[in-house]
XYZ file of N, CA, C and O in Angstrom:
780
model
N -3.064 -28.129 -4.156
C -3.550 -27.750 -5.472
C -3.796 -26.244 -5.491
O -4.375 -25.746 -4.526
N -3.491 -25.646 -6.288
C -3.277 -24.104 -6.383
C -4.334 -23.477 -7.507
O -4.425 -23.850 -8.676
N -5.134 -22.395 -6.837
C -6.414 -22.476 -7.970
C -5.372 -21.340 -9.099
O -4.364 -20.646 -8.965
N -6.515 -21.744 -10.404
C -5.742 -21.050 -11.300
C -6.304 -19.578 -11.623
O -7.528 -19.460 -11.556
N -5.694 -18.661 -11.901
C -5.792 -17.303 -11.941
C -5.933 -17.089 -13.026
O -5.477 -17.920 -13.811
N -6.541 -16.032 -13.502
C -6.600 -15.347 -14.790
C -5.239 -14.910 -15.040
O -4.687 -14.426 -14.052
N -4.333 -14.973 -16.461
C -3.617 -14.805 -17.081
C -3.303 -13.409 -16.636
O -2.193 -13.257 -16.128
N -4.045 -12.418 -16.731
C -3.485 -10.800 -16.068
C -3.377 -10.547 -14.578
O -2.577 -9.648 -14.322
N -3.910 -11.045 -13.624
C -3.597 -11.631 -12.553
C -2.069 -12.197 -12.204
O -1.247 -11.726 -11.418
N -1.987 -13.242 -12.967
C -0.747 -14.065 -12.846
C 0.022 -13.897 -13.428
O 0.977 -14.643 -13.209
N 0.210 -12.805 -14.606
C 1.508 -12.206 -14.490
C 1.641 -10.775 -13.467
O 2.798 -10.427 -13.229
N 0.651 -10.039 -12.930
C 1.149 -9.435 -11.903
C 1.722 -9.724 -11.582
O 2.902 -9.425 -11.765
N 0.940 -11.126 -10.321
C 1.899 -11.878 -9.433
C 3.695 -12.236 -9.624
O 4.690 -12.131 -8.906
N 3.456 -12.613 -10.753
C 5.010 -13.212 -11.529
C 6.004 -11.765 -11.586
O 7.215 -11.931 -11.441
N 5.449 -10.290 -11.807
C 5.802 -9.296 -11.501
C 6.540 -9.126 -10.908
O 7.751 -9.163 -11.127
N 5.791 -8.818 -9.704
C 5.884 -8.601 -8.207
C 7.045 -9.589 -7.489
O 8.043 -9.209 -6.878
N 6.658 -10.822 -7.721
C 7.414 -11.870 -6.784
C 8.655 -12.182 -7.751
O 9.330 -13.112 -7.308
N 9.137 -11.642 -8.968
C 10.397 -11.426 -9.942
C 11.287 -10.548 -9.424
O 12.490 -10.733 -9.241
N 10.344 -9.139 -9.092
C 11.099 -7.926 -9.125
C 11.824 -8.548 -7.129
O 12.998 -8.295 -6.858
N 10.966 -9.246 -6.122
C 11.427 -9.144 -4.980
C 12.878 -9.952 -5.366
O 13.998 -9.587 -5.008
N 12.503 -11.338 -6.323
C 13.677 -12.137 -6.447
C 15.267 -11.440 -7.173
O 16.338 -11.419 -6.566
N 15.120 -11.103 -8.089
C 15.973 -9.891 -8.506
C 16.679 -9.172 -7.856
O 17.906 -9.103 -7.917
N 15.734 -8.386 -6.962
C 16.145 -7.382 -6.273
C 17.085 -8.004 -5.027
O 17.911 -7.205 -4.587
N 17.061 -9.157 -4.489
C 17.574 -10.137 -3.908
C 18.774 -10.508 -4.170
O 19.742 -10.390 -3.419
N 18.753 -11.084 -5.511
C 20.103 -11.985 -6.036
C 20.756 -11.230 -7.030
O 21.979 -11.366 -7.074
N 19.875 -9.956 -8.380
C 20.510 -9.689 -8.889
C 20.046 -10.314 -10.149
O 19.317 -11.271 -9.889
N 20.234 -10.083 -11.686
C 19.842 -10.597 -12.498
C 20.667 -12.042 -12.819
O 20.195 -13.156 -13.045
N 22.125 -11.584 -12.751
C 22.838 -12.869 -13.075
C 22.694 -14.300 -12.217
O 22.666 -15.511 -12.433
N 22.625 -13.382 -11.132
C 22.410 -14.952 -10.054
C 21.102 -15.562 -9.884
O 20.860 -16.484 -9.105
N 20.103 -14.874 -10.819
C 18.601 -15.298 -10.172
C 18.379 -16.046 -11.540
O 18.773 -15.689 -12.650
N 17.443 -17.496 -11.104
C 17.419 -18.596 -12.132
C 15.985 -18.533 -12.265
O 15.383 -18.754 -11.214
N 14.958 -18.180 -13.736
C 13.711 -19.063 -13.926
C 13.329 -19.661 -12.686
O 12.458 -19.130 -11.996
N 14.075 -21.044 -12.230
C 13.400 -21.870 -11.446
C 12.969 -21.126 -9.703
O 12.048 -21.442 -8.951
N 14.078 -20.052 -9.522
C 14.135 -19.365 -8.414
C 12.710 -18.820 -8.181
O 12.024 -18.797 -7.159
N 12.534 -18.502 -9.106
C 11.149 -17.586 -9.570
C 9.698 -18.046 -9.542
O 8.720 -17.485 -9.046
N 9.822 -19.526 -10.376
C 8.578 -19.901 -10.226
C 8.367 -20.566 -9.028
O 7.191 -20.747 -8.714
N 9.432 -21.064 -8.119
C 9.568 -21.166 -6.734
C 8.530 -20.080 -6.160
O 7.372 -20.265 -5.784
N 9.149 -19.101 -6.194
C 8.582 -18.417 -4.921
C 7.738 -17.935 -5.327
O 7.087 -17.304 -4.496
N 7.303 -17.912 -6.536
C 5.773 -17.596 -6.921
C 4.685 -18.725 -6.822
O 3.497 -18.550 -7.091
N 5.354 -20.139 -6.317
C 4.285 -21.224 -6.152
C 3.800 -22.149 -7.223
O 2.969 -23.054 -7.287
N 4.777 -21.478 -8.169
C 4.435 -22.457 -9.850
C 5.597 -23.198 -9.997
O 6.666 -23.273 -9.392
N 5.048 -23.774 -11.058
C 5.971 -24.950 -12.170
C 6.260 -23.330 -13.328
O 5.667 -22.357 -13.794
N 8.101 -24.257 -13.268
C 8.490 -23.189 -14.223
C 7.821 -23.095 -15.853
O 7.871 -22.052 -16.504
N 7.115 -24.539 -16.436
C 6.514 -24.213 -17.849
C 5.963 -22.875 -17.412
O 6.288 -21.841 -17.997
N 4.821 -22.895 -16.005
C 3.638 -21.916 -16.409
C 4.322 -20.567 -16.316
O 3.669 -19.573 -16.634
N 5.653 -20.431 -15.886
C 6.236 -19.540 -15.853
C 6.968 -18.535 -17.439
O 7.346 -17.397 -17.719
N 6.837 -19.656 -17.973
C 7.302 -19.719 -19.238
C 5.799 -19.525 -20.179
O 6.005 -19.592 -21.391
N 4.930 -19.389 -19.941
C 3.661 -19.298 -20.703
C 3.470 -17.804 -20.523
O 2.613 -17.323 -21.264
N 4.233 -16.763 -19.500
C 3.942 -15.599 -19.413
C 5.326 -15.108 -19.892
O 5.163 -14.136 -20.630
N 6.127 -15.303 -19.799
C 7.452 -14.854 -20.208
C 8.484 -15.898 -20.707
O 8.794 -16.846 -19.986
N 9.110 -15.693 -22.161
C 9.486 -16.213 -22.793
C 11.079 -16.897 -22.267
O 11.608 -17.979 -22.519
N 11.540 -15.683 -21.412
C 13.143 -15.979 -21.277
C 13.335 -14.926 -19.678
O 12.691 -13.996 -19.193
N 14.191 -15.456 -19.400
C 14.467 -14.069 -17.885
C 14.705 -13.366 -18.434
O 14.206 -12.397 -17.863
N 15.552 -12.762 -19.938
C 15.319 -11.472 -20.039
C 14.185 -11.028 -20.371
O 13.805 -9.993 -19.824
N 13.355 -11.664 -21.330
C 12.077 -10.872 -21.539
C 11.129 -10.318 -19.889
O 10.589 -9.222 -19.738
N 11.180 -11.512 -18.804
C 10.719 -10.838 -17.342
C 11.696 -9.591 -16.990
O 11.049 -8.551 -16.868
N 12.976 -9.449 -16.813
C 13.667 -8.393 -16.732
C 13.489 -7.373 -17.146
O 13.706 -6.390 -16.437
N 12.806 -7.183 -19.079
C 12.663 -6.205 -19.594
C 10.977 -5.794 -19.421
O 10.464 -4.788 -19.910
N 10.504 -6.490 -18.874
C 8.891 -6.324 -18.666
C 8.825 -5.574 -17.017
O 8.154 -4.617 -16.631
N 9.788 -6.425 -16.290
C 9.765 -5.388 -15.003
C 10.111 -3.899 -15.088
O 9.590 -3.132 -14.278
N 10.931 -3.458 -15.988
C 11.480 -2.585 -16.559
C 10.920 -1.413 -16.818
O 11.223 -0.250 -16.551
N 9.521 -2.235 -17.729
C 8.337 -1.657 -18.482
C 7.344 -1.085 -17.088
O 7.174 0.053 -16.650
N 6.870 -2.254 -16.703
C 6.250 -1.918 -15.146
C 6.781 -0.936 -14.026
O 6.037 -0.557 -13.122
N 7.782 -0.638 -14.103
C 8.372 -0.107 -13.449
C 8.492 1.217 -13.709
O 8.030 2.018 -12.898
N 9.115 1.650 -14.853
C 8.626 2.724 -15.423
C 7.666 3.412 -15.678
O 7.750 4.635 -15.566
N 6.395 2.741 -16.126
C 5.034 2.813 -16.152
C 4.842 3.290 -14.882
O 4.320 4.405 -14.881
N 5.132 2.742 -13.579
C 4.154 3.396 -12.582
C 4.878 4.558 -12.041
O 4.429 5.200 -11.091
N 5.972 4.838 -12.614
C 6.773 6.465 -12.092
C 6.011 7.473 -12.733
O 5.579 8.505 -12.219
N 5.831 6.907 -14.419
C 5.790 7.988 -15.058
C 4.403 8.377 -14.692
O 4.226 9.586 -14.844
N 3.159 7.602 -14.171
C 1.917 7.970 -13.360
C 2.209 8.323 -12.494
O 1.424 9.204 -12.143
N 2.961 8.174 -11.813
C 2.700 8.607 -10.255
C 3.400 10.490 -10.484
O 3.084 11.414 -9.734
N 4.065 10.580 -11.322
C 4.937 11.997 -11.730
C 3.819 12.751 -12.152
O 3.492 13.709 -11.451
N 3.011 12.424 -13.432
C 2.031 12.950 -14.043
C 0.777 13.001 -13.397
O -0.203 13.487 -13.962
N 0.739 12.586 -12.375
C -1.301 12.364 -11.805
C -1.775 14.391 -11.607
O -1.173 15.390 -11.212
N -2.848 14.157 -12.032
C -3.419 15.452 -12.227
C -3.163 16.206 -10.804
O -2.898 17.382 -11.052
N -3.149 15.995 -9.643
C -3.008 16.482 -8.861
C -1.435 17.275 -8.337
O -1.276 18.038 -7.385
N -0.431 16.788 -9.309
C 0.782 17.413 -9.547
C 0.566 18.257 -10.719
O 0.645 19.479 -10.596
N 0.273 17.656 -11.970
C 0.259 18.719 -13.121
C -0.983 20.059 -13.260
O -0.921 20.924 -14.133
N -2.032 19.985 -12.241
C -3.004 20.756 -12.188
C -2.413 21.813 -11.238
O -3.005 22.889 -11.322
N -1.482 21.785 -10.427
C -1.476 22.664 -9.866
C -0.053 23.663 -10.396
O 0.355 23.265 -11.487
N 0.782 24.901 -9.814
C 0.955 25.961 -10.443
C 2.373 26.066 -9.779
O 2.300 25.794 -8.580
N 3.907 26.445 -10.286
C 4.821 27.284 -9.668
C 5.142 26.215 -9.029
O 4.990 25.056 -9.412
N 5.811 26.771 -7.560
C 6.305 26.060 -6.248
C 5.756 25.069 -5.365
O 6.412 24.280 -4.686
N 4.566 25.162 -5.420
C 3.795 23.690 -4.930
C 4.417 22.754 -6.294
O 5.437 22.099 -6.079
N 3.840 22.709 -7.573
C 4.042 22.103 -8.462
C 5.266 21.181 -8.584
O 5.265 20.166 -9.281
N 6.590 21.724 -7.661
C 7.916 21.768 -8.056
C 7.520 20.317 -6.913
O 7.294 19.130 -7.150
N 7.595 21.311 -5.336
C 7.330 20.126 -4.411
C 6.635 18.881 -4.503
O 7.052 17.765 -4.192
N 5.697 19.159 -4.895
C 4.493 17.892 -5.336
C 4.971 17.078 -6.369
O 4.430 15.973 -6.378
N 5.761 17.251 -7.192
C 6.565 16.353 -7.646
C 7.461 15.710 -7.419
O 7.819 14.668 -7.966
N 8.154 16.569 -6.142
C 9.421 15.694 -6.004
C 9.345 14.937 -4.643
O 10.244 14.238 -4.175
N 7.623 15.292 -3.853
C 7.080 14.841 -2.903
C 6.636 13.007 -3.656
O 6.641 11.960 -3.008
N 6.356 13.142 -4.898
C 5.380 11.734 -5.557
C 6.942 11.195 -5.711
O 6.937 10.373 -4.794
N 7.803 11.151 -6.078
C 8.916 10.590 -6.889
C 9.689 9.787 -5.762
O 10.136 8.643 -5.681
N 9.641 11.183 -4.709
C 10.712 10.509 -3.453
C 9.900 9.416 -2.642
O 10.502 8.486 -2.106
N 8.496 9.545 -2.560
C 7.320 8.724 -2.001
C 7.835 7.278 -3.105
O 7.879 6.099 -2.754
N 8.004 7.558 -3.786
C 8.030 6.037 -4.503
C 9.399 5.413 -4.506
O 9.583 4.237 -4.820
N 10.366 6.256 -4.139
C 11.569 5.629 -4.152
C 11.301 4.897 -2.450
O 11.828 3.814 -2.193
N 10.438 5.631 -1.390
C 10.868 4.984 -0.115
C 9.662 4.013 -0.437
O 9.659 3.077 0.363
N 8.836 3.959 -1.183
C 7.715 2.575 -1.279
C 8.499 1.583 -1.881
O 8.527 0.393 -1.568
N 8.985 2.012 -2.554
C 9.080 0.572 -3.859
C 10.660 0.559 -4.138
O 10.928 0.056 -5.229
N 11.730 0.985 -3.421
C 12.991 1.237 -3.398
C 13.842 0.342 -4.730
O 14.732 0.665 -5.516
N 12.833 -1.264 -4.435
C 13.157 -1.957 -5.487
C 12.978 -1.740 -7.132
O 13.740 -2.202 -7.981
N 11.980 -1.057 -7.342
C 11.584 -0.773 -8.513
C 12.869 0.689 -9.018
O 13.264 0.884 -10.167
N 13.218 1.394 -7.946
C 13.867 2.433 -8.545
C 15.359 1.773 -8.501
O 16.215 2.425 -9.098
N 15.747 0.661 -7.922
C 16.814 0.057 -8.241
C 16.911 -0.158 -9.765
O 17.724 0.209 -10.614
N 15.726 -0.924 -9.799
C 15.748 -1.745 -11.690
C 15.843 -0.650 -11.843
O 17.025 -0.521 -11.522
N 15.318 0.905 -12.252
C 15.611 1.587 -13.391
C 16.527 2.049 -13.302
O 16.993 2.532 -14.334
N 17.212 2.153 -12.191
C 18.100 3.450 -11.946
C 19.783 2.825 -11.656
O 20.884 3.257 -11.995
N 19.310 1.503 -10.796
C 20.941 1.011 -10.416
C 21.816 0.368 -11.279
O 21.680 0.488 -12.497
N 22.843 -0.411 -10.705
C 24.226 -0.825 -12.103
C 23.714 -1.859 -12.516
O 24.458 -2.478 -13.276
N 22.519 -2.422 -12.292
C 22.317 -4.107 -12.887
C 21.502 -3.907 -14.512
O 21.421 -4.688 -15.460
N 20.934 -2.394 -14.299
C 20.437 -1.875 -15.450
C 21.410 -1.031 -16.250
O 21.088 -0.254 -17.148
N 22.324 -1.213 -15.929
C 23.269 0.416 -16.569
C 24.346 -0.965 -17.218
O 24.572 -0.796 -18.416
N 25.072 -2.360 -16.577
C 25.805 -3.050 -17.381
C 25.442 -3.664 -18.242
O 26.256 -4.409 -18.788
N 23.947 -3.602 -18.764
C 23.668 -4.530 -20.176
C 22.994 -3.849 -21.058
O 21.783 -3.660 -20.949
N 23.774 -3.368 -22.117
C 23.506 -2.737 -23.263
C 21.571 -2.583 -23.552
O 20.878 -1.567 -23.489
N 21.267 -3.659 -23.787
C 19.214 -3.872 -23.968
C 18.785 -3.154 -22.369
O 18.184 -2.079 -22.372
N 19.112 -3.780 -21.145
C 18.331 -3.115 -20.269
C 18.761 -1.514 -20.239
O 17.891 -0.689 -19.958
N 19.867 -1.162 -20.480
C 20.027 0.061 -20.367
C 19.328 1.103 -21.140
O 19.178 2.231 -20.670
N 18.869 0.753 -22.375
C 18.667 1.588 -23.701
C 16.965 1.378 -22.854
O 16.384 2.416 -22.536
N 16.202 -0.161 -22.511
C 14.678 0.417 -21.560
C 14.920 1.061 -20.422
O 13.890 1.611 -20.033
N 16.051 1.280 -19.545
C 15.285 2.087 -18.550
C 15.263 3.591 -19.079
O 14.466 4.474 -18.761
N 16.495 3.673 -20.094
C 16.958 5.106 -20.204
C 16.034 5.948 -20.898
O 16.036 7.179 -20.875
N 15.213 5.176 -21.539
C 13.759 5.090 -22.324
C 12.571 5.984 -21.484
O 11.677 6.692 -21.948
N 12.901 5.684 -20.118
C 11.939 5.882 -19.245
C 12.345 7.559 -18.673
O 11.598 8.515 -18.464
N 14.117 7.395 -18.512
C 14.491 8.531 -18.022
C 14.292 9.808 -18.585
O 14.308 10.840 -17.914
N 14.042 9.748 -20.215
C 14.072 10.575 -21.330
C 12.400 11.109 -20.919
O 11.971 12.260 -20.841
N 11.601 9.639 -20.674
C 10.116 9.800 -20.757
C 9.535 10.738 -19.893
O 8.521 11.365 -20.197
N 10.272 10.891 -18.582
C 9.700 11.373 -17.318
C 10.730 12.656 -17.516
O 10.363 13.193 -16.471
N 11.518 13.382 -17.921
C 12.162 14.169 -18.678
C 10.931 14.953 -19.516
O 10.531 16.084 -19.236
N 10.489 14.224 -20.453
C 9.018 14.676 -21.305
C 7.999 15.156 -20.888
O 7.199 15.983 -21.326
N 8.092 14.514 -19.909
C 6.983 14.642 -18.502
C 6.958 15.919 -18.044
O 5.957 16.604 -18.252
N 8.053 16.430 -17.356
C 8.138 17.301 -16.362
C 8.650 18.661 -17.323
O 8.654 19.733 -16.718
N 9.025 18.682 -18.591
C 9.452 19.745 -19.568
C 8.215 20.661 -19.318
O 8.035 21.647 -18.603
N 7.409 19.933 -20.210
C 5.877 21.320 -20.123
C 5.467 21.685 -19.019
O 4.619 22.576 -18.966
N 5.995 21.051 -17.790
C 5.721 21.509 -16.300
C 6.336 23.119 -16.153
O 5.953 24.083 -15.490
N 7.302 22.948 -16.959
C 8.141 24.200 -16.519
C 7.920 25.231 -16.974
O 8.246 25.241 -18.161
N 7.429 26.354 -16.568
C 6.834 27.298 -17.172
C 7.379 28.844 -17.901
O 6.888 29.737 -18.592
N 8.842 28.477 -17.196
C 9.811 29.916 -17.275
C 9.439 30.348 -18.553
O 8.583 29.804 -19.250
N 10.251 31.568 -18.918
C 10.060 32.233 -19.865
C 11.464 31.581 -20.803
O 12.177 32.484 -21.241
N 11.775 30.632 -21.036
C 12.612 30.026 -21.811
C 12.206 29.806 -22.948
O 11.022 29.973 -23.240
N 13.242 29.329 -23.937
C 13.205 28.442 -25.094
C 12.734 27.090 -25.220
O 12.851 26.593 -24.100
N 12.394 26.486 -25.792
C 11.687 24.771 -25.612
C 13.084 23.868 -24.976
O 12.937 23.123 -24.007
N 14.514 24.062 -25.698
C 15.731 23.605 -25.780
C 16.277 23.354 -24.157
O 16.480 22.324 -23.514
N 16.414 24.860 -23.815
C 16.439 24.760 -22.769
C 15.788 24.178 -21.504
O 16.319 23.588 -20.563
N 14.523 24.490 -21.721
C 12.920 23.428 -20.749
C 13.839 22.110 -20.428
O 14.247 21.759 -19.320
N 14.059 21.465 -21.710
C 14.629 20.055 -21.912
C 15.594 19.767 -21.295
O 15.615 18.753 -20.598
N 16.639 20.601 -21.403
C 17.712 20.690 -20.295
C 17.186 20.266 -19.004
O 16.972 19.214 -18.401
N 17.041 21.801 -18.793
C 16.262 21.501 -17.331
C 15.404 20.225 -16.780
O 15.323 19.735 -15.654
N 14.903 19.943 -17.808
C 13.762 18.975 -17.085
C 14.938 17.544 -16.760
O 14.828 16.733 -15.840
N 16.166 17.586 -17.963
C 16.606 16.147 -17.786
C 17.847 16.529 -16.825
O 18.704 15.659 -16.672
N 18.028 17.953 -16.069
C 18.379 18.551 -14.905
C 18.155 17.960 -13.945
O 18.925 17.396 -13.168
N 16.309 18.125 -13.944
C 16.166 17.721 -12.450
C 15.643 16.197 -12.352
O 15.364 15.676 -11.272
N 15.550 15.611 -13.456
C 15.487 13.952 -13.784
C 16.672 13.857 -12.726
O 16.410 13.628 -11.545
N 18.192 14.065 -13.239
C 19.010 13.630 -12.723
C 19.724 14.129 -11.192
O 20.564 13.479 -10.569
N 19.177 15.370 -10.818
C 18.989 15.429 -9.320
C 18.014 14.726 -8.627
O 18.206 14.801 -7.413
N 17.164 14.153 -8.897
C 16.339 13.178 -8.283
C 16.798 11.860 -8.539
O 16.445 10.962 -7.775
N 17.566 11.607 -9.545
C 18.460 10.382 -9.398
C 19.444 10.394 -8.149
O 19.389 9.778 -7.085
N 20.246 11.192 -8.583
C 21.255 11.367 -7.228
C 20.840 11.249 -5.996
O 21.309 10.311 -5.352
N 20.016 12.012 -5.444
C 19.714 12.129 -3.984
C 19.433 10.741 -3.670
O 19.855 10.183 -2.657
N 18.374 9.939 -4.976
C 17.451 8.897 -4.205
C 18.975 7.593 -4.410
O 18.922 6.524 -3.802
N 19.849 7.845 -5.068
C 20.756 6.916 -4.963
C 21.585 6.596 -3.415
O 21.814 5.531 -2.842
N 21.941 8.192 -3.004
C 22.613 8.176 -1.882
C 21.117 7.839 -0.473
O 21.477 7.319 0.583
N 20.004 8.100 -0.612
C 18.900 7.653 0.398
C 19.044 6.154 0.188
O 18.533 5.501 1.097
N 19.658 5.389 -0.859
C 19.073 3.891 -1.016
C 20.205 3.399 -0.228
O 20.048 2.703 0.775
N 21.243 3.726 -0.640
C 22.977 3.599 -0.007
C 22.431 3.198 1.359
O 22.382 2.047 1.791
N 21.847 4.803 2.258
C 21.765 4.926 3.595
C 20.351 4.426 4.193
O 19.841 4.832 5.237
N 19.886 3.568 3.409
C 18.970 2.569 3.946
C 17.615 3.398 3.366
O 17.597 4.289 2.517
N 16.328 2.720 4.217
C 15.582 3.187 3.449
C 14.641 3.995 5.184
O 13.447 3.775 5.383
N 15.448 4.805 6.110
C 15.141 5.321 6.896
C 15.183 6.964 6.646
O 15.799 7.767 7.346
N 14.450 7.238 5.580
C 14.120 8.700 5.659
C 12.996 9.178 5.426
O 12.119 8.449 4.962
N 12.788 10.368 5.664
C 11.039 11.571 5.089
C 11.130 11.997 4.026
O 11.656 13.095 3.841
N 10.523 11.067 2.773
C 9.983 11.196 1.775
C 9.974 13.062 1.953
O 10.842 13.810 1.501
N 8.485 13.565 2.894
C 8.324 14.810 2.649
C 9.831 15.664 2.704
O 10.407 16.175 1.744
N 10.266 15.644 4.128
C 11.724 16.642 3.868
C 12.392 16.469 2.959
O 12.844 17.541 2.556
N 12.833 15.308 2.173
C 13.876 15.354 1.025
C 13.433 16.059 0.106
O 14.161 16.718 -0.636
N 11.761 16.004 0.002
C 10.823 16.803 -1.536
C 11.137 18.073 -1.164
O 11.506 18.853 -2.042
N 11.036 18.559 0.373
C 11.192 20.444 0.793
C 12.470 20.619 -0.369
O 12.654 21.082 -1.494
N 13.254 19.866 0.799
C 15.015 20.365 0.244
C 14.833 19.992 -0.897
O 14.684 21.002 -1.586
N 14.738 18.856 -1.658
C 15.206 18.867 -2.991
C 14.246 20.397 -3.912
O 14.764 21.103 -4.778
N 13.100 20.511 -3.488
C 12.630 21.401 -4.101
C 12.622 22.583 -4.037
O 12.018 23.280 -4.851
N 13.250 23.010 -3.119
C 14.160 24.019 -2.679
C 14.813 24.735 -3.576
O 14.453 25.840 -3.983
N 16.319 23.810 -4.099
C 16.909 24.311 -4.399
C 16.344 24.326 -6.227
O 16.876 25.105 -7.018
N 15.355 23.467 -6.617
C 15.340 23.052 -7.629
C 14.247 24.381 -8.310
O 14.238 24.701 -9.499
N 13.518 24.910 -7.395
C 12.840 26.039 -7.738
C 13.799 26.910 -7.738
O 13.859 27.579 -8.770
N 14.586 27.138 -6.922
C 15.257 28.579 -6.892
C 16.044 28.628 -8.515
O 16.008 29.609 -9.258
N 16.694 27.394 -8.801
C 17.336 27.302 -10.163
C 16.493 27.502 -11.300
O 16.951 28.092 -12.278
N 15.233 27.052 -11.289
C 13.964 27.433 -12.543
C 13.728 28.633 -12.770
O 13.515 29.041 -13.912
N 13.725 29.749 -11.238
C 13.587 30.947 -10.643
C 14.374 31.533 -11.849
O 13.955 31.972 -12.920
N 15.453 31.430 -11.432
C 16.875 31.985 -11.955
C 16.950 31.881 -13.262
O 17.436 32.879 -13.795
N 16.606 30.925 -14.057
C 16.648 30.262 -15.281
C 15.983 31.349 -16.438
O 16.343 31.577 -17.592
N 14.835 31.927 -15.610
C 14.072 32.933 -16.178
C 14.941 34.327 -16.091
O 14.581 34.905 -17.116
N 15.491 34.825 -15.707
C 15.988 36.078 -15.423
C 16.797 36.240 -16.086
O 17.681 35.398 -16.248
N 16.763 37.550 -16.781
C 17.887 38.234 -17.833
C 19.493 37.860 -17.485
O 19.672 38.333 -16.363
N 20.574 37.311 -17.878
C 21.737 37.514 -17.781
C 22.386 38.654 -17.906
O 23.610 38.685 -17.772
């Protein structure tokens, strides 16, 4: 007999033990019943928190996004100034791709990019954390440009963490943030300077 949990509780759980199943089989191959399996339920109660696997798909989505776009924004990145600022961001981002590798799959990999609805939420997110990191940038630019840039280095932090996922999940968070921030300051650097 399985005690019963508070409703915000138990869809964590349903969360969590979705995103492992998913991340496993994949959206097409993973069934409702797979789910409330390994979460220890009967699929109704599974169905009392989420209507359909896509609505769990598009809620992991949500969750998922949600905790980038905190972990990007926490005052301890946006309070501080310049070249730490640059690192310390791309120190939180790459930290979460080697924590939660799964979560940057859903937003970032092809299981989200082949279906029209999941694509338009993650891309939602990509734009968001884009929004995010714009007013970070301090150059002496135009707003237009900021935007560029920011959805610049959105998508160099896509890249890298795609080819780290490829090559397993055996790397230093910190060194990839040096190098990636490396080069990513020197280009902001530059960005400012008269042509």
């Amino acid at each position: 007999m399985s005690l019963r949990m508070p409703a915000a509780e138990r869809r964590e759980q349903l969360l969590s033990v979705a995103l492992d199943v998913f991340a496993g089989e994949g959206y097409h191959q993973t069934s409702m019943n797979q789910i409330a399996e390994a979460a220890g339920i009967t699929k109704p109660v599974l169905y009392q928190h989420f209507a359909s696997k896509r609505e769990l798909y598009l809620a992991l989505i949500e969750e998922a996004g949600g905790r980038l776009l905190h972990i990007i924004t926490a005052p301890s990145i946006t309070e501080t100034n310049g070249r730490r600022r640059v690192e310390l961001g791309f120190l939180a981002y790459f930290q979460w791709v080697y924590d939660d590798h799964d979560s940057f799959q859903l937003l970032f990999g092809g299981g989200s990019r082949r279906d029209a609805e999941f694509s338009e939420a993650a891309g939602k997110f990509q734009s968001r954390v884009a929004d995010a990191i714009e007013p970070l940038i301090t150059a002496d630019i135009d707003t237009e440009h900021r935007r560029t840039l920011a959805h610049a280095i959105v998508g160099l932090a896509e890249g890298v963490s795609r080819r780290l996922i490829r090559l397993g999940n055996d790397f230093d968070p910190e060194l990839i943030a040096r190098q990636v921030s490396e080069l990513a300051w020197a280009g902001l650097r530059a960005a400012q300077r008269p042509v």
